[in-house]
PDB file of C-alpha atoms in Angstrom:
ATOM      1  CA  GLN D   1      22.720  20.804  -6.871  1.00 82.00           C
ATOM      2  CA  VAL D   2      22.126  17.832  -4.491  1.00 85.00           C
ATOM      3  CA  GLN D   3      20.609  14.701  -5.888  1.00 91.00           C
ATOM      4  CA  MET D   4      18.775  12.821  -3.460  1.00 95.00           C
ATOM      5  CA  VAL D   5      16.644   9.780  -3.639  1.00 96.00           C
ATOM      6  CA  GLU D   6      13.824   8.889  -1.178  1.00 97.00           C
ATOM      7  CA  SER D   7      12.195   5.553  -0.740  1.00 97.00           C
ATOM      8  CA  GLY D   8      10.056   3.606   1.821  1.00 98.00           C
ATOM      9  CA  GLY D   9       6.868   4.934   1.265  1.00 98.00           C
ATOM     10  CA  GLY D  10       3.729   2.939   0.719  1.00 98.00           C
ATOM     11  CA  LEU D  11       0.317   2.245   1.854  1.00 98.00           C
ATOM     12  CA  VAL D  12      -0.232   1.346   5.621  1.00 98.00           C
ATOM     13  CA  GLN D  13      -3.165   1.183   7.735  1.00 98.00           C
ATOM     14  CA  ALA D  14      -3.767   3.557  10.539  1.00 98.00           C
ATOM     15  CA  GLY D  15      -1.863   2.850  13.577  1.00 98.00           C
ATOM     16  CA  GLY D  16       1.045   1.466  11.350  1.00 98.00           C
ATOM     17  CA  SER D  17       4.330   2.475  10.843  1.00 98.00           C
ATOM     18  CA  LEU D  18       6.961   3.287   8.099  1.00 98.00           C
ATOM     19  CA  ARG D  19      10.592   4.140   7.576  1.00 98.00           C
ATOM     20  CA  LEU D  20      11.385   6.579   4.962  1.00 98.00           C
ATOM     21  CA  SER D  21      14.949   6.789   3.523  1.00 98.00           C
ATOM     22  CA  CYS D  22      16.766   9.538   1.431  1.00 98.00           C
ATOM     23  CA  THR D  23      20.200   8.747   0.285  1.00 97.00           C
ATOM     24  CA  THR D  24      22.495  10.919  -1.867  1.00 94.00           C
ATOM     25  CA  SER D  25      26.053  10.237  -3.330  1.00 92.00           C
ATOM     26  CA  ASP D  26      27.114  13.678  -2.473  1.00 91.00           C
ATOM     27  CA  LEU D  27      29.882  13.720  -0.185  1.00 88.00           C
ATOM     28  CA  ARG D  28      28.761  17.047   1.277  1.00 92.00           C
ATOM     29  CA  PHE D  29      25.907  15.262   3.153  1.00 94.00           C
ATOM     30  CA  ARG D  30      27.249  15.703   6.584  1.00 94.00           C
ATOM     31  CA  ALA D  31      27.632  19.540   5.960  1.00 94.00           C
ATOM     32  CA  TYR D  32      23.801  20.030   5.307  1.00 94.00           C
ATOM     33  CA  ALA D  33      20.998  20.427   7.747  1.00 96.00           C
ATOM     34  CA  MET D  34      18.401  18.031   6.486  1.00 97.00           C
ATOM     35  CA  ALA D  35      14.524  17.928   6.741  1.00 98.00           C
ATOM     36  CA  TRP D  36      11.636  16.015   5.650  1.00 98.00           C
ATOM     37  CA  PHE D  37       8.529  18.115   4.005  1.00 98.00           C
ATOM     38  CA  ARG D  38       5.315  16.492   2.927  1.00 98.00           C
ATOM     39  CA  GLN D  39       2.622  17.885   0.503  1.00 98.00           C
ATOM     40  CA  THR D  40      -0.977  17.163  -0.603  1.00 97.00           C
ATOM     41  CA  PRO D  41      -2.726  18.198  -3.609  1.00 95.00           C
ATOM     42  CA  GLY D  42      -3.771  21.931  -3.500  1.00 95.00           C
ATOM     43  CA  LYS D  43      -1.813  22.690  -0.254  1.00 96.00           C
ATOM     44  CA  GLU D  44       1.567  24.072   0.352  1.00 96.00           C
ATOM     45  CA  ARG D  45       4.648  21.922   1.247  1.00 96.00           C
ATOM     46  CA  GLU D  46       5.145  21.673   5.156  1.00 97.00           C
ATOM     47  CA  GLY D  47       7.971  21.087   7.252  1.00 97.00           C
ATOM     48  CA  VAL D  48       7.595  17.780   9.011  1.00 98.00           C
ATOM     49  CA  SER D  49      11.089  17.536  10.915  1.00 98.00           C
ATOM     50  CA  CYS D  50      14.661  18.975  10.785  1.00 98.00           C
ATOM     51  CA  ILE D  51      17.857  17.536  11.907  1.00 98.00           C
ATOM     52  CA  SER D  52      21.030  19.717  12.297  1.00 96.00           C
ATOM     53  CA  THR D  53      24.455  18.474  10.841  1.00 95.00           C
ATOM     54  CA  GLY D  54      25.985  15.952  13.247  1.00 93.00           C
ATOM     55  CA  GLY D  55      22.232  15.318  14.353  1.00 94.00           C
ATOM     56  CA  ARG D  56      22.631  17.278  17.407  1.00 94.00           C
ATOM     57  CA  SER D  57      19.462  19.048  17.290  1.00 96.00           C
ATOM     58  CA  THR D  58      15.956  17.796  15.952  1.00 97.00           C
ATOM     59  CA  TYR D  59      12.758  19.743  15.401  1.00 97.00           C
ATOM     60  CA  TYR D  60       9.273  18.629  14.729  1.00 98.00           C
ATOM     61  CA  HIS D  61       5.989  19.803  13.478  1.00 97.00           C
ATOM     62  CA  ASP D  62       3.562  19.733  16.336  1.00 97.00           C
ATOM     63  CA  SER D  63       1.119  17.151  14.317  1.00 97.00           C
ATOM     64  CA  VAL D  64       4.046  14.761  14.329  1.00 98.00           C
ATOM     65  CA  LYS D  65       5.691  15.068  17.919  1.00 97.00           C
ATOM     66  CA  GLU D  66       6.024  11.870  19.860  1.00 96.00           C
ATOM     67  CA  ARG D  67       5.059   9.886  16.637  1.00 98.00           C
ATOM     68  CA  PHE D  68       7.985  10.428  13.925  1.00 98.00           C
ATOM     69  CA  ALA D  69      11.734  10.374  14.513  1.00 98.00           C
ATOM     70  CA  ILE D  70      14.345  12.042  12.060  1.00 98.00           C
ATOM     71  CA  SER D  71      17.857  10.599  12.198  1.00 98.00           C
ATOM     72  CA  ARG D  72      20.760  10.418   9.965  1.00 98.00           C
ATOM     73  CA  ASP D  73      23.727   8.516   9.090  1.00 97.00           C
ATOM     74  CA  ASP D  74      26.664  10.444   7.910  1.00 96.00           C
ATOM     75  CA  THR D  75      28.730   7.371   7.042  1.00 96.00           C
ATOM     76  CA  THR D  76      25.996   6.040   4.434  1.00 96.00           C
ATOM     77  CA  ASN D  77      24.853   9.674   3.420  1.00 97.00           C
ATOM     78  CA  THR D  78      21.339   8.519   4.579  1.00 98.00           C
ATOM     79  CA  LEU D  79      18.623  10.687   5.952  1.00 98.00           C
ATOM     80  CA  TYR D  80      15.553   8.696   7.926  1.00 98.00           C
ATOM     81  CA  LEU D  81      12.161   9.255   9.005  1.00 98.00           C
ATOM     82  CA  GLN D  82      10.825   6.686  11.532  1.00 98.00           C
ATOM     83  CA  MET D  83       6.981   7.113  11.326  1.00 98.00           C
ATOM     84  CA  THR D  84       4.607   5.175  13.939  1.00 98.00           C
ATOM     85  CA  SER D  85       1.250   5.485  14.901  1.00 98.00           C
ATOM     86  CA  LEU D  86       0.353   6.848  11.356  1.00 98.00           C
ATOM     87  CA  LYS D  87      -3.019   8.412  10.909  1.00 98.00           C
ATOM     88  CA  PRO D  88      -4.948   9.415   7.724  1.00 98.00           C
ATOM     89  CA  GLU D  89      -4.188  12.810   7.682  1.00 97.00           C
ATOM     90  CA  ASP D  90      -0.386  11.941   7.546  1.00 98.00           C
ATOM     91  CA  THR D  91      -1.078  10.915   3.856  1.00 98.00           C
ATOM     92  CA  ALA D  92       0.906  12.931   1.644  1.00 98.00           C
ATOM     93  CA  MET D  93       4.030  12.904  -0.726  1.00 98.00           C
ATOM     94  CA  TYR D  94       6.994  13.116   1.500  1.00 98.00           C
ATOM     95  CA  TYR D  95      10.174  15.071   0.199  1.00 98.00           C
ATOM     96  CA  CYS D  96      13.741  15.324   1.765  1.00 97.00           C
ATOM     97  CA  ALA D  97      15.578  18.382   1.669  1.00 97.00           C
ATOM     98  CA  ALA D  98      18.709  19.667   2.238  1.00 95.00           C
ATOM     99  CA  ALA D  99      19.584  23.408   3.362  1.00 92.00           C
ATOM    100  CA  VAL D 100      21.330  25.500   0.868  1.00 88.00           C
ATOM    101  CA  THR D 101      22.260  28.019   3.496  1.00 85.00           C
ATOM    102  CA  THR D 102      24.531  26.544   6.261  1.00 82.00           C
ATOM    103  CA  GLY D 103      23.581  26.741   9.897  1.00 82.00           C
ATOM    104  CA  THR D 104      19.710  26.864   9.218  1.00 90.00           C
ATOM    105  CA  CYS D 105      17.012  24.001   8.484  1.00 94.00           C
ATOM    106  CA  PRO D 106      15.965  23.457   4.805  1.00 94.00           C
ATOM    107  CA  SER D 107      13.338  25.904   3.821  1.00 91.00           C
ATOM    108  CA  ARG D 108      10.323  25.855   1.143  1.00 90.00           C
ATOM    109  CA  GLU D 109      12.057  28.480  -0.768  1.00 89.00           C
ATOM    110  CA  ASN D 110      15.574  27.652  -0.552  1.00 87.00           C
ATOM    111  CA  SER D 111      16.559  24.011  -0.536  1.00 93.00           C
ATOM    112  CA  TYR D 112      17.607  21.240  -2.505  1.00 94.00           C
ATOM    113  CA  TRP D 113      14.796  18.525  -2.984  1.00 95.00           C
ATOM    114  CA  GLY D 114      14.400  14.851  -3.630  1.00 95.00           C
ATOM    115  CA  GLN D 115      11.668  13.414  -5.978  1.00 95.00           C
ATOM    116  CA  GLY D 116       9.341  12.365  -3.008  1.00 97.00           C
ATOM    117  CA  THR D 117       7.753   9.085  -1.907  1.00 98.00           C
ATOM    118  CA  GLN D 118       4.308   8.550  -1.325  1.00 98.00           C
ATOM    119  CA  VAL D 119       2.779   7.745   2.159  1.00 98.00           C
ATOM    120  CA  THR D 120      -0.755   6.546   2.186  1.00 98.00           C
ATOM    121  CA  VAL D 121      -2.725   5.821   5.359  1.00 98.00           C
ATOM    122  CA  SER D 122      -5.984   4.055   5.285  1.00 98.00           C
ATOM    123  CA  SER D 123      -8.533   4.411   7.886  1.00 94.00           C
TER     124      SER D 123
END
């Protein structure tokens, strides 16, 4: 099990920015591909972005491309999500995830999860 803590969520106006952080004391952090997911009530958790080990590759959901940027700092065991040009439809609980299976992005079915941080974008 990997324990992770997200922070940085909050209330922001449309067009604004937020930076989410996810930290862990797990020294294996650098060995995990990491991702951000989000979920709204009544809907499935959806993948927002993924970053490979070492940060060599990144992937984004079409809805956040050019607006969000994922990064990681393996020296501090921290995952980030820089969110810009936020829209009301970005409102959700955001979760960081670590892949249980090496070499793949975290999935809904097979990941370690943080407790989530709420992002609310007002119009």
